[in-house]
Tab-separated table of C-alpha atoms in Angstrom:
chain	number	residue	atom	x	y	z
A	29	MET	CA	-0.007	0.070	-0.009
A	30	THR	CA	1.367	3.443	-0.961
A	31	THR	CA	1.306	6.200	1.606
A	32	GLN	CA	-0.633	9.455	0.977
A	33	ILE	CA	1.685	12.204	1.813
A	34	SER	CA	1.606	15.982	0.771
A	35	HIS	CA	5.254	16.968	1.260
A	36	ILE	CA	8.389	16.355	3.307
A	37	ASN	CA	9.065	19.083	5.917
A	38	PHE	CA	11.962	19.784	8.333
A	39	ASP	CA	9.877	20.310	11.504
A	40	ASN	CA	11.696	17.532	13.406
A	41	CYS	CA	15.229	18.436	12.251
A	42	ASN	CA	17.706	20.791	13.863
A	43	PHE	CA	18.041	22.466	10.360
A	44	LYS	CA	15.422	24.791	9.333
A	45	SER	CA	15.098	26.342	5.791
A	46	LYS	CA	15.540	30.122	5.795
A	47	SER	CA	13.225	30.296	2.657
A	48	VAL	CA	9.677	29.193	2.629
A	49	ILE	CA	9.090	25.975	0.675
A	50	GLN	CA	6.189	27.039	-1.467
A	51	LYS	CA	4.902	23.658	-2.583
A	52	PRO	CA	5.476	19.907	-2.323
A	53	LEU	CA	7.583	18.196	-4.981
A	54	LEU	CA	5.509	15.369	-6.546
A	55	ASP	CA	7.333	14.245	-9.610
A	56	SER	CA	10.514	12.283	-10.499
A	57	PHE	CA	13.881	13.485	-9.039
A	58	LYS	CA	14.690	14.968	-12.468
A	59	GLU	CA	11.568	16.965	-12.568
A	60	ASN	CA	11.700	17.967	-8.859
A	61	ILE	CA	15.229	19.183	-8.841
A	62	GLU	CA	14.930	21.175	-12.053
A	63	ASP	CA	11.772	22.797	-10.693
A	64	PHE	CA	13.273	23.507	-7.321
A	65	VAL	CA	16.511	25.292	-8.275
A	66	GLU	CA	14.434	27.864	-10.340
A	67	ASP	CA	13.598	29.431	-6.928
A	68	CYS	CA	17.014	29.089	-5.311
A	69	ASP	CA	19.601	31.804	-5.021
A	70	VAL	CA	21.844	31.644	-8.134
A	71	VAL	CA	25.558	31.472	-7.582
A	72	GLN	CA	26.645	30.455	-11.110
A	73	GLU	CA	23.993	30.623	-13.778
A	74	GLY	CA	22.764	27.129	-14.747
A	75	CYS	CA	25.041	25.126	-12.523
A	76	VAL	CA	25.405	26.352	-8.989
A	77	TRP	CA	22.667	27.365	-6.457
A	78	LYS	CA	22.604	28.118	-2.825
A	79	TRP	CA	19.978	27.042	-0.243
A	80	GLU	CA	20.347	28.581	3.180
A	81	PHE	CA	19.543	26.826	6.391
A	82	VAL	CA	19.595	27.741	10.092
A	83	HIS	CA	21.063	25.127	12.387
A	84	LYS	CA	19.924	25.303	15.937
A	85	GLU	CA	21.785	23.681	18.851
A	86	GLY	CA	20.204	24.631	22.233
A	87	CYS	CA	19.750	28.440	22.146
A	88	ILE	CA	22.443	28.966	19.484
A	89	LYS	CA	21.467	29.552	15.898
A	90	ARG	CA	23.915	29.629	12.934
A	91	THR	CA	23.290	30.074	9.231
A	92	VAL	CA	24.538	27.129	7.139
A	93	PRO	CA	24.570	27.325	3.320
A	94	LEU	CA	23.870	24.164	1.254
A	95	PHE	CA	25.241	24.506	-2.333
A	96	ILE	CA	23.576	22.480	-5.182
A	97	LEU	CA	25.993	21.968	-8.187
A	98	LYS	CA	24.894	20.481	-11.396
A	99	GLU	CA	27.434	18.425	-13.263
A	100	VAL	CA	26.701	17.749	-16.896
A	101	VAL	CA	28.108	14.518	-18.358
A	102	ASP	CA	28.922	15.108	-22.058
A	103	ASP	CA	31.784	14.949	-24.622
A	104	SER	CA	33.247	18.271	-23.554
A	105	ARG	CA	34.113	16.824	-20.088
A	106	HIS	CA	35.402	13.686	-21.696
A	107	LYS	CA	37.681	15.422	-24.085
A	108	SER	CA	39.081	17.713	-21.377
A	109	GLY	CA	40.560	14.625	-19.758
A	110	GLU	CA	38.064	14.230	-17.011
A	111	ASP	CA	36.447	10.877	-16.241
A	112	PRO	CA	32.727	11.256	-17.136
A	113	PHE	CA	31.796	8.023	-15.390
A	114	CYS	CA	30.893	7.436	-11.666
A	115	ILE	CA	33.435	5.781	-9.459
A	116	TYR	CA	30.680	5.434	-6.755
A	117	CYS	CA	28.473	3.520	-9.086
A	118	SER	CA	31.438	1.192	-9.856
A	119	TYR	CA	31.898	-0.063	-6.379
A	120	SER	CA	28.250	-0.109	-5.301
A	121	GLY	CA	27.174	-2.529	-7.995
A	122	CYS	CA	25.631	0.112	-10.291
A	123	ASN	CA	28.479	0.128	-12.814
A	124	ASN	CA	26.259	-1.393	-15.556
A	125	ASN	CA	23.481	1.265	-15.124
A	126	VAL	CA	22.878	3.461	-18.268
A	127	VAL	CA	24.791	6.807	-17.838
A	128	SER	CA	22.666	9.700	-16.709
A	129	ARG	CA	23.041	12.977	-18.576
A	130	SER	CA	23.668	14.986	-15.494
A	131	LYS	CA	24.097	14.673	-11.716
A	132	TYR	CA	23.585	17.058	-8.830
A	133	HIS	CA	26.045	17.528	-5.862
A	134	PHE	CA	24.714	18.708	-2.544
A	135	VAL	CA	27.483	20.199	-0.526
A	136	ILE	CA	27.828	21.838	2.913
A	137	PRO	CA	31.432	22.997	3.040
A	138	ALA	CA	33.589	23.095	6.048
A	139	ASP	CA	35.034	26.430	4.864
A	140	TYR	CA	32.239	28.465	3.187
A	141	GLU	CA	34.545	31.311	2.082
A	142	SER	CA	37.052	29.068	0.403
A	143	LEU	CA	34.325	27.156	-1.396
A	144	GLU	CA	32.656	30.347	-2.696
A	145	GLN	CA	35.915	31.325	-4.310
A	146	GLN	CA	36.214	27.983	-6.117
A	147	LEU	CA	32.682	28.148	-7.423
A	148	ASP	CA	33.731	30.589	-10.167
A	149	ASP	CA	34.874	27.295	-11.895
A	150	PRO	CA	33.741	24.315	-9.787
A	151	PHE	CA	34.900	21.860	-12.463
A	152	ASP	CA	38.504	23.021	-12.445
A	153	LYS	CA	40.627	19.920	-12.392
A	154	ASP	CA	43.324	21.403	-10.300
A	155	ASP	CA	41.002	22.708	-7.612
A	156	HIS	CA	38.164	20.384	-7.788
A	157	VAL	CA	35.220	20.966	-5.358
A	158	PHE	CA	34.051	17.480	-5.707
A	159	LYS	CA	37.324	15.778	-4.574
A	160	ASP	CA	37.404	17.630	-1.251
A	161	ARG	CA	36.753	15.194	1.576
A	162	THR	CA	36.583	17.854	4.273
A	163	HIS	CA	33.027	18.942	3.349
A	164	LEU	CA	30.435	18.620	6.264
A	165	LEU	CA	28.191	17.096	3.642
A	166	HIS	CA	28.685	15.889	0.152
A	167	GLY	CA	25.945	13.876	-1.530
A	168	LEU	CA	25.600	13.163	-5.160
A	169	LEU	CA	22.249	12.362	-6.978
A	170	HIS	CA	22.195	11.238	-10.591
A	171	ILE	CA	19.328	12.736	-12.573
A	172	ASN	CA	17.540	9.349	-12.507
A	173	GLY	CA	17.377	9.525	-8.693
A	174	ILE	CA	20.134	6.955	-7.958
A	175	GLY	CA	22.741	8.527	-5.612
A	176	HIS	CA	25.706	8.233	-3.324
A	177	LEU	CA	26.440	9.788	0.107
A	178	ILE	CA	30.094	10.639	-0.403
A	179	CYS	CA	31.052	12.160	2.953
A	180	ILE	CA	29.704	13.421	6.262
A	181	ASN	CA	31.906	15.152	8.747
A	182	GLY	CA	30.394	15.945	12.123
A	183	ILE	CA	32.069	17.217	15.248
A	184	ASP	CA	34.397	14.172	15.310
A	185	GLY	CA	35.296	14.766	11.623
A	186	GLY	CA	36.053	18.533	11.621
A	187	SER	CA	32.754	20.289	12.126
A	188	ALA	CA	33.006	23.205	14.498
A	189	PHE	CA	29.468	22.821	15.988
A	190	ILE	CA	27.183	20.526	13.864
A	191	PRO	CA	26.913	16.878	15.091
A	192	GLY	CA	27.040	14.242	12.419
A	193	ARG	CA	23.617	12.945	13.289
A	194	ASP	CA	22.112	16.351	12.348
A	195	ILE	CA	23.862	16.442	8.926
A	196	MET	CA	22.753	12.865	8.235
A	197	HIS	CA	19.141	13.791	9.183
A	198	LEU	CA	19.266	16.693	6.846
A	199	TRP	CA	20.518	14.484	3.885
A	200	ASP	CA	17.945	11.823	4.558
A	201	LEU	CA	15.151	14.454	4.363
A	202	LEU	CA	16.665	15.935	1.185
A	203	CYS	CA	16.581	12.461	-0.439
A	204	LEU	CA	12.910	12.104	0.671
A	205	TYR	CA	11.962	15.593	-0.340
A	206	PHE	CA	13.407	15.357	-3.898
A	207	ARG	CA	12.192	11.685	-4.327
A	208	ALA	CA	15.575	10.051	-4.709
A	209	ARG	CA	15.182	6.249	-5.373
A	210	LYS	CA	18.323	4.449	-4.067
A	211	ILE	CA	21.210	5.886	-2.102
A	212	THR	CA	24.466	4.092	-1.336
A	213	VAL	CA	27.236	4.953	1.106
A	214	ARG	CA	30.793	3.513	1.554
A	215	ASP	CA	31.245	3.411	5.332
A	216	GLU	CA	34.998	3.679	6.245
A	217	ALA	CA	34.703	5.957	9.295
A	218	CYS	CA	36.793	5.605	12.397
A	219	LYS	CA	36.031	6.956	15.788
A	220	THR	CA	39.069	8.551	17.417
A	221	PHE	CA	39.603	9.155	21.070
A	222	ARG	CA	42.080	10.577	23.478
A	223	HIS	CA	42.624	9.497	27.128
A	224	ILE	CA	44.776	11.447	29.499
A	225	SER	CA	45.923	9.709	32.679
A	226	LEU	CA	48.491	10.184	35.444
A	227	ILE	CA	51.243	7.529	35.578
A	228	ASP	CA	53.749	7.932	38.429
A	229	GLY	CA	52.741	11.662	38.576
A	230	VAL	CA	53.347	12.117	34.796
A	231	ARG	CA	50.546	13.005	32.441
A	232	GLU	CA	50.388	10.335	29.695
A	233	THR	CA	48.289	10.809	26.568
A	234	CYS	CA	46.749	7.770	24.792
A	235	GLU	CA	45.200	8.009	21.336
A	236	GLY	CA	43.473	5.448	19.269
A	237	ALA	CA	41.039	4.825	16.473
A	238	MET	CA	38.169	2.381	16.290
A	239	VAL	CA	36.339	1.373	13.146
A	240	THR	CA	32.766	2.745	13.617
A	241	ARG	CA	30.968	0.114	11.392
A	242	LEU	CA	32.536	-2.686	13.516
A	243	LEU	CA	31.485	-1.186	16.870
A	244	PHE	CA	27.955	-0.442	15.674
A	245	SER	CA	27.423	-3.660	13.751
A	246	VAL	CA	28.217	-5.678	16.816
A	247	ALA	CA	26.341	-3.416	19.178
A	248	PHE	CA	23.142	-2.741	17.215
A	249	GLY	CA	23.180	-5.272	14.243
A	250	SER	CA	23.858	-2.536	11.660
A	251	THR	CA	26.272	0.365	11.021
A	252	TRP	CA	25.706	3.917	12.308
A	253	PHE	CA	23.891	4.627	9.039
A	254	GLY	CA	21.435	1.883	9.877
A	255	ARG	CA	19.275	4.216	11.974
A	256	TRP	CA	18.344	5.897	8.781
A	257	GLY	CA	17.529	2.697	6.957
A	258	TYR	CA	20.786	1.878	5.306
A	259	THR	CA	21.295	-1.922	4.995
A	260	PHE	CA	24.013	-4.283	3.572
A	261	LEU	CA	24.454	-4.006	-0.173
A	262	ARG	CA	27.571	-5.806	-1.034
A	263	GLY	CA	30.853	-7.003	0.621
A	264	SER	CA	34.326	-6.781	-0.671
A	265	TYR	CA	36.407	-9.881	-1.429
A	266	GLY	CA	33.303	-11.927	-2.118
A	267	VAL	CA	31.766	-11.568	1.337
A	268	SER	CA	28.013	-12.408	1.216
A	269	ARG	CA	25.120	-10.989	3.293
A	270	ASP	CA	24.793	-14.305	5.130
A	271	THR	CA	28.514	-14.430	5.950
A	272	TYR	CA	28.277	-10.733	7.250
A	273	THR	CA	25.258	-11.558	9.417
A	274	THR	CA	26.796	-14.624	10.875
A	275	ALA	CA	29.888	-12.674	11.836
A	276	ILE	CA	27.851	-9.969	13.556
A	277	GLU	CA	25.782	-12.548	15.561
A	278	SER	CA	28.937	-14.491	16.587
A	279	LEU	CA	30.723	-11.411	17.868
A	280	GLY	CA	27.605	-9.959	19.491
A	281	SER	CA	27.072	-13.079	21.465
A	282	HIS	CA	30.603	-13.389	22.731
A	283	PRO	CA	31.030	-13.764	26.439
A	284	LEU	CA	32.630	-10.965	28.552
A	285	THR	CA	34.990	-12.996	30.632
A	286	GLU	CA	38.033	-11.120	29.383
A	287	VAL	CA	36.797	-7.675	30.575
A	288	GLU	CA	34.942	-8.557	33.791
A	289	GLU	CA	36.293	-5.470	35.684
A	290	ILE	CA	34.798	-3.246	32.968
A	291	VAL	CA	31.460	-5.138	33.030
A	292	GLU	CA	31.185	-4.684	36.777
A	293	LYS	CA	31.819	-0.994	36.385
A	294	TYR	CA	29.029	-0.513	33.853
A	295	LYS	CA	26.392	-2.990	34.881
A	296	LYS	CA	25.863	-0.835	38.084
A	297	LYS	CA	24.676	1.955	35.684
A	298	SER	CA	22.691	-0.164	33.272
A	299	LEU	CA	19.014	-0.983	33.728
A	300	THR	CA	19.267	-4.183	31.764
A	301	PRO	CA	21.762	-7.063	32.168
A	302	LEU	CA	25.094	-6.953	30.369
A	303	GLU	CA	25.581	-10.636	29.449
A	304	CYS	CA	27.379	-10.528	26.094
A	305	MET	CA	29.491	-8.258	23.857
A	306	LYS	CA	26.338	-6.778	22.103
A	307	ASP	CA	24.906	-5.739	25.485
A	308	LEU	CA	28.060	-4.062	26.734
A	309	LEU	CA	28.978	-2.293	23.483
A	310	SER	CA	25.436	-0.959	22.916
A	311	PHE	CA	25.234	0.379	26.449
A	312	MET	CA	28.680	2.083	26.256
A	313	LEU	CA	27.880	3.683	22.900
A	314	GLN	CA	24.569	5.030	24.021
A	315	MET	CA	26.206	6.360	27.243
A	316	ARG	CA	28.938	7.968	25.270
A	317	CYS	CA	26.463	10.266	23.397
A	318	GLY	CA	25.555	12.238	26.522
A	319	THR	CA	28.949	12.150	28.305
A	320	ARG	CA	31.510	15.115	28.290
A	321	GLY	CA	34.948	15.882	29.664
A	322	GLN	CA	36.957	13.450	31.798
A	323	LYS	CA	33.989	11.039	32.079
A	324	LYS	CA	34.016	10.681	28.266
A	325	MET	CA	37.751	10.190	28.202
A	326	ASP	CA	37.439	7.496	30.792
A	327	LEU	CA	34.558	5.801	28.819
A	328	ASN	CA	36.748	6.012	25.631
A	329	LYS	CA	39.490	4.297	27.394
A	330	ASP	CA	37.208	1.353	28.468
A	331	LEU	CA	35.724	1.201	25.104
A	332	TRP	CA	39.121	0.972	23.565
A	333	THR	CA	40.050	-1.851	26.003
A	334	VAL	CA	37.039	-3.898	24.920
A	335	TYR	CA	37.755	-3.078	21.221
A	336	ASP	CA	41.375	-3.955	21.319
A	337	LYS	CA	41.573	-6.813	23.862
A	338	VAL	CA	38.379	-8.682	22.844
A	339	LEU	CA	36.968	-7.702	19.484
A	340	MET	CA	40.068	-7.365	17.518
A	341	ARG	CA	41.324	-10.742	18.580
A	342	ARG	CA	38.435	-12.532	16.830
A	343	LYS	CA	40.173	-11.931	13.491
A	344	ASN	CA	38.107	-13.980	11.081
A	345	HIS	CA	34.750	-12.469	12.066
A	346	VAL	CA	36.188	-9.050	12.472
A	347	GLN	CA	37.678	-9.111	9.052
A	348	THR	CA	34.439	-10.279	7.511
A	349	ILE	CA	32.693	-7.173	8.975
A	350	LEU	CA	35.514	-4.885	7.987
A	351	ASN	CA	35.254	-6.215	4.398
A	352	CYS	CA	31.629	-5.007	4.320
A	353	LYS	CA	31.720	-1.239	3.550
A	354	VAL	CA	28.946	-0.576	1.050
A	355	PHE	CA	25.371	-0.039	2.357
A	356	CYS	CA	22.279	1.318	0.695
A	357	LYS	CA	18.804	2.719	1.304
A	358	GLU	CA	15.955	2.210	-1.171
A	359	ILE	CA	13.221	4.709	-1.073
A	360	PRO	CA	9.904	3.307	-2.171
A	361	LEU	CA	7.705	5.385	-4.545
A	362	ARG	CA	4.766	7.074	-2.773
A	363	GLN	CA	1.436	8.433	-3.987
A	364	MET	CA	1.945	11.977	-2.947
A	365	SER	CA	-1.625	13.297	-2.993
A	366	ALA	CA	-5.209	12.213	-3.818
A	367	GLU	CA	-5.175	14.600	-6.869
A	368	CYS	CA	-2.114	13.225	-8.584
A	369	LEU	CA	-1.055	9.673	-9.610
A	370	THR	CA	2.572	8.655	-9.621
A	371	VAL	CA	2.975	6.527	-12.721
A	372	THR	CA	5.918	4.095	-12.902
A	373	PHE	CA	6.870	2.551	-16.212
A	374	VAL	CA	9.377	0.024	-17.661
A	375	VAL	CA	11.224	1.044	-20.817
A	376	ARG	CA	11.458	-1.664	-23.510
A	377	ASP	CA	12.654	-1.661	-27.092
A	378	ALA	CA	10.322	-2.259	-30.120
A	379	ASP	CA	10.831	-6.064	-29.743
A	380	ASP	CA	9.584	-5.949	-26.169
A	381	ASN	CA	12.930	-6.540	-24.587
A	382	GLU	CA	13.722	-4.578	-21.448
A	383	LEU	CA	16.699	-2.307	-22.149
A	384	PRO	CA	19.996	-3.474	-20.395
A	385	GLY	CA	21.309	-1.126	-17.700
A	386	MET	CA	17.940	0.486	-16.862
A	387	VAL	CA	17.536	0.821	-13.129
A	388	GLY	CA	14.086	-0.681	-12.648
A	389	CYS	CA	11.045	1.567	-13.177
A	390	GLU	CA	11.053	5.226	-14.063
A	391	CYS	CA	8.332	7.450	-12.730
A	392	THR	CA	6.437	10.668	-13.239
A	393	THR	CA	3.337	12.340	-11.741
A	394	LEU	CA	0.248	13.580	-13.495
A	395	PRO	CA	-3.205	14.859	-12.311
A	396	VAL	CA	-5.535	11.833	-12.323
A	397	ASN	CA	-7.843	13.337	-14.905
A	398	ASP	CA	-5.118	14.374	-17.413
A	399	VAL	CA	-3.736	11.668	-19.672
A	400	ALA	CA	-3.478	13.757	-22.759
A	401	ASP	CA	0.271	14.603	-22.426
A	402	LEU	CA	1.396	11.465	-20.789
A	403	LYS	CA	3.144	10.096	-23.860
A	404	GLY	CA	5.015	13.430	-24.439
A	405	ARG	CA	5.914	13.811	-20.794
A	406	VAL	CA	7.340	10.258	-20.563
A	407	THR	CA	9.231	10.789	-23.803
A	408	ARG	CA	10.865	14.000	-22.567
A	409	LEU	CA	11.717	12.375	-19.236
A	410	ILE	CA	13.393	9.359	-20.782
A	411	GLN	CA	15.336	11.474	-23.414
A	412	GLY	CA	16.379	14.040	-20.810
A	413	THR	CA	17.591	11.451	-18.331
A	414	TYR	CA	19.888	8.982	-20.154
A	415	HIS	CA	22.534	9.565	-22.769
A	416	ALA	CA	21.825	6.334	-24.690
A	417	LEU	CA	18.146	7.268	-24.850
A	418	SER	CA	18.475	10.825	-26.087
A	419	ASN	CA	16.779	9.939	-29.314
A	420	PHE	CA	14.411	7.469	-27.953
A	421	THR	CA	10.892	7.600	-29.469
A	422	ILE	CA	7.825	5.954	-27.964
A	423	THR	CA	6.041	3.712	-30.417
A	424	GLU	CA	3.642	2.020	-28.045
A	425	MET	CA	2.488	2.599	-24.497
A	426	GLU	CA	0.381	0.476	-22.214
A	427	GLY	CA	-3.114	1.856	-22.034
A	428	GLU	CA	-2.545	4.327	-24.784
A	429	GLY	CA	-5.791	5.758	-26.013
A	430	THR	CA	-7.763	5.186	-22.734
A	431	ASP	CA	-8.872	7.810	-20.299
A	432	GLU	CA	-7.548	5.861	-17.185
A	433	LEU	CA	-4.108	6.105	-15.774
A	434	LYS	CA	-2.516	3.017	-14.245
A	435	GLU	CA	0.099	2.994	-11.526
A	436	ASN	CA	2.401	0.537	-13.304
A	437	MET	CA	2.818	0.413	-17.068
A	438	TRP	CA	5.329	-0.217	-19.938
A	439	VAL	CA	6.451	1.805	-22.827
A	440	LYS	CA	8.098	0.540	-26.012
A	441	GLY	CA	10.187	2.482	-28.519
A	442	ASP	CA	13.043	2.947	-30.995
A	443	GLY	CA	16.139	5.002	-31.055
A	444	ALA	CA	18.130	3.709	-28.052
A	445	ASP	CA	21.831	3.822	-28.787
A	446	MET	CA	23.354	1.071	-26.658
A	447	ASP	CA	26.626	1.459	-28.495
A	448	CYS	CA	27.368	5.034	-27.537
A	449	ASN	CA	30.268	6.119	-25.225
A	450	TYR	CA	27.898	6.523	-22.227
A	451	VAL	CA	26.204	3.236	-21.684
A	452	ALA	CA	27.623	2.031	-18.417
A	453	GLU	CA	28.114	4.250	-15.332
A	454	GLY	CA	31.160	2.187	-14.375
A	455	GLY	CA	32.714	3.120	-17.787
A	456	ARG	CA	35.729	0.810	-17.403
A	457	GLY	CA	34.074	-2.531	-18.165
A	458	TRP	CA	36.467	-4.413	-15.954
A	459	LEU	CA	36.328	-8.239	-16.008
A	460	VAL	CA	36.940	-9.426	-12.468
A	461	THR	CA	37.657	-12.965	-11.546
A	462	CYS	CA	39.440	-13.325	-8.185
A	463	ILE	CA	40.227	-16.201	-5.989
A	464	CYS	CA	38.103	-14.791	-3.199
A	465	GLY	CA	34.998	-15.160	-5.407
A	466	ALA	CA	34.621	-11.596	-6.459
A	467	GLU	CA	33.233	-11.021	-9.952
A	468	ASP	CA	32.871	-7.320	-9.954
A	469	ASP	CA	34.637	-4.097	-9.011
A	470	ASP	CA	34.194	-3.671	-5.115
A	471	GLY	CA	36.329	-0.637	-4.770
A	472	GLU	CA	39.412	-2.486	-3.427
A	473	ASP	CA	42.854	-2.249	-4.992
A	474	MET	CA	43.176	-4.581	-8.065
A	475	VAL	CA	45.712	-5.470	-10.780
A	476	GLU	CA	45.066	-6.604	-14.277
A	477	CYS	CA	46.563	-9.646	-15.784
A	478	ASP	CA	48.610	-8.698	-18.929
A	479	THR	CA	47.531	-11.920	-20.694
A	480	CYS	CA	43.782	-12.588	-19.958
A	481	LYS	CA	42.909	-8.983	-18.984
A	482	LYS	CA	41.160	-10.140	-15.808
A	483	TRP	CA	41.430	-8.196	-12.649
A	484	LYS	CA	42.458	-9.661	-9.240
A	485	HIS	CA	42.607	-8.211	-5.787
A	486	ILE	CA	46.174	-7.269	-4.857
A	487	GLU	CA	45.533	-8.275	-1.316
A	488	CYS	CA	44.294	-11.703	-2.400
A	489	LEU	CA	47.307	-12.276	-4.602
A	490	ILE	CA	49.668	-11.275	-1.851
A	491	ASN	CA	48.006	-13.721	0.650
A	492	ASP	CA	48.243	-16.393	-2.079
A	493	GLY	CA	52.039	-15.927	-2.182
A	494	PHE	CA	52.387	-13.650	-5.223
A	495	LYS	CA	55.141	-10.974	-5.104
A	496	LEU	CA	54.044	-7.886	-6.957
A	497	GLU	CA	56.675	-5.226	-7.931
A	498	ASP	CA	56.019	-1.618	-8.801
A	499	ASN	CA	55.933	-0.863	-12.560
A	500	ALA	CA	56.288	-4.519	-13.360
A	501	GLY	CA	53.854	-6.576	-15.434
A	502	PHE	CA	51.564	-9.148	-13.882
A	503	ILE	CA	50.523	-12.545	-15.218
A	504	CYS	CA	48.040	-14.551	-13.177
A	505	LEU	CA	48.451	-18.093	-11.995
A	506	GLU	CA	46.076	-19.477	-14.616
A	507	CYS	CA	47.921	-17.798	-17.522
A	508	SER	CA	51.367	-18.626	-16.192
A	509	THR	CA	50.671	-22.349	-15.594
A	510	PRO	CA	51.767	-24.575	-18.587
A	511	ARG	CA	48.889	-26.399	-20.154
A	512	HIS	CA	49.405	-30.014	-21.269
């Protein structure tokens, strides 16, 4: 059942829009974002806009600008030496998706003044806005609604005053508001801590870093992003969802005999029993959120002890979890109002074959009593979204000629150019065959065999006894073994 909803608002978020949102956005992501930026403050005509928010923390309010940057994927970018394809699609399993004609970047910079100077030419290769990993928020949405959360940096990551959870909540609402379809994130965050103690009258500082997705997976069964609905998408080195789940359950149920002193300390403060690793870690992480000063340092020290002395010694299960970095959230289509109907449609060729690389159903929204321009609207949407379909012409549409709109339908047509330069978002067309079982690019370092042109994980080769030298050729075991 679809949910009736008029619009997404920011009432329950610590960010508030300084400008009044005049109307709900009801259409596809492409139609929504193009309609929305018309009312935004223009920074660079046709490609950069600014949307100002106020962030409130307690009684303190600060203005925070969100920049929306449109990146057009075309031959001019390709000829200038820039890669027109999407590296984030490559490692998230979307590398075979048909290339979108443009994408929108949503950026909250750490240094507003520095970014505004770069916005005169945001695509300058020597000073690229999109390569900066210090942004408080950088999210990317392709014009077809498929997107990637590239980075979030809260207080632990360099923000002066905005917690990461507030930034994440804003990003989640933006995705809902503009009607994104699927968002991926590569979680490689570490939580750093510092503990200062007196040893023989001398102040000693201890610093460490704990992998956040390991802590949260064991404590809560999902990563930090799980509270916003992000779930396992794919593992590196051939790790499956079942293997990932088994590792989490095994570590979570591990007994606490090695840290009994720490358990005694915290079970006095807990309202529920602390019987296994999952219980202890979840309690300590929840307690950490409301702790400040020396108490937080002491808690960090205890957390590090559990992490280093217990978790990290279960190497196999730990490595399985560490090899799972890519998570995703799929946002179901919603019927936005009683007056309009969201129509989803599958694109097929004239021979009734679904086109390869299409990401499921496309969608648009029309008044329930207006079917006259449906064919034209769907045609414009398809042509404006994908490079390979820029000359696509609809020859047949389900329900064509009737006065009734259906929620799900198909369209057939001619003109798809599946041989153009912009068919697959991954672009590279790697053939991966590794001993770990991986058959696709997962974002880990690989090397190509000079003979068979198949790619292998460098780490897997080293673990298997191969010695790889810089600037030297590589021939895999299958190609170097004599055949009789």
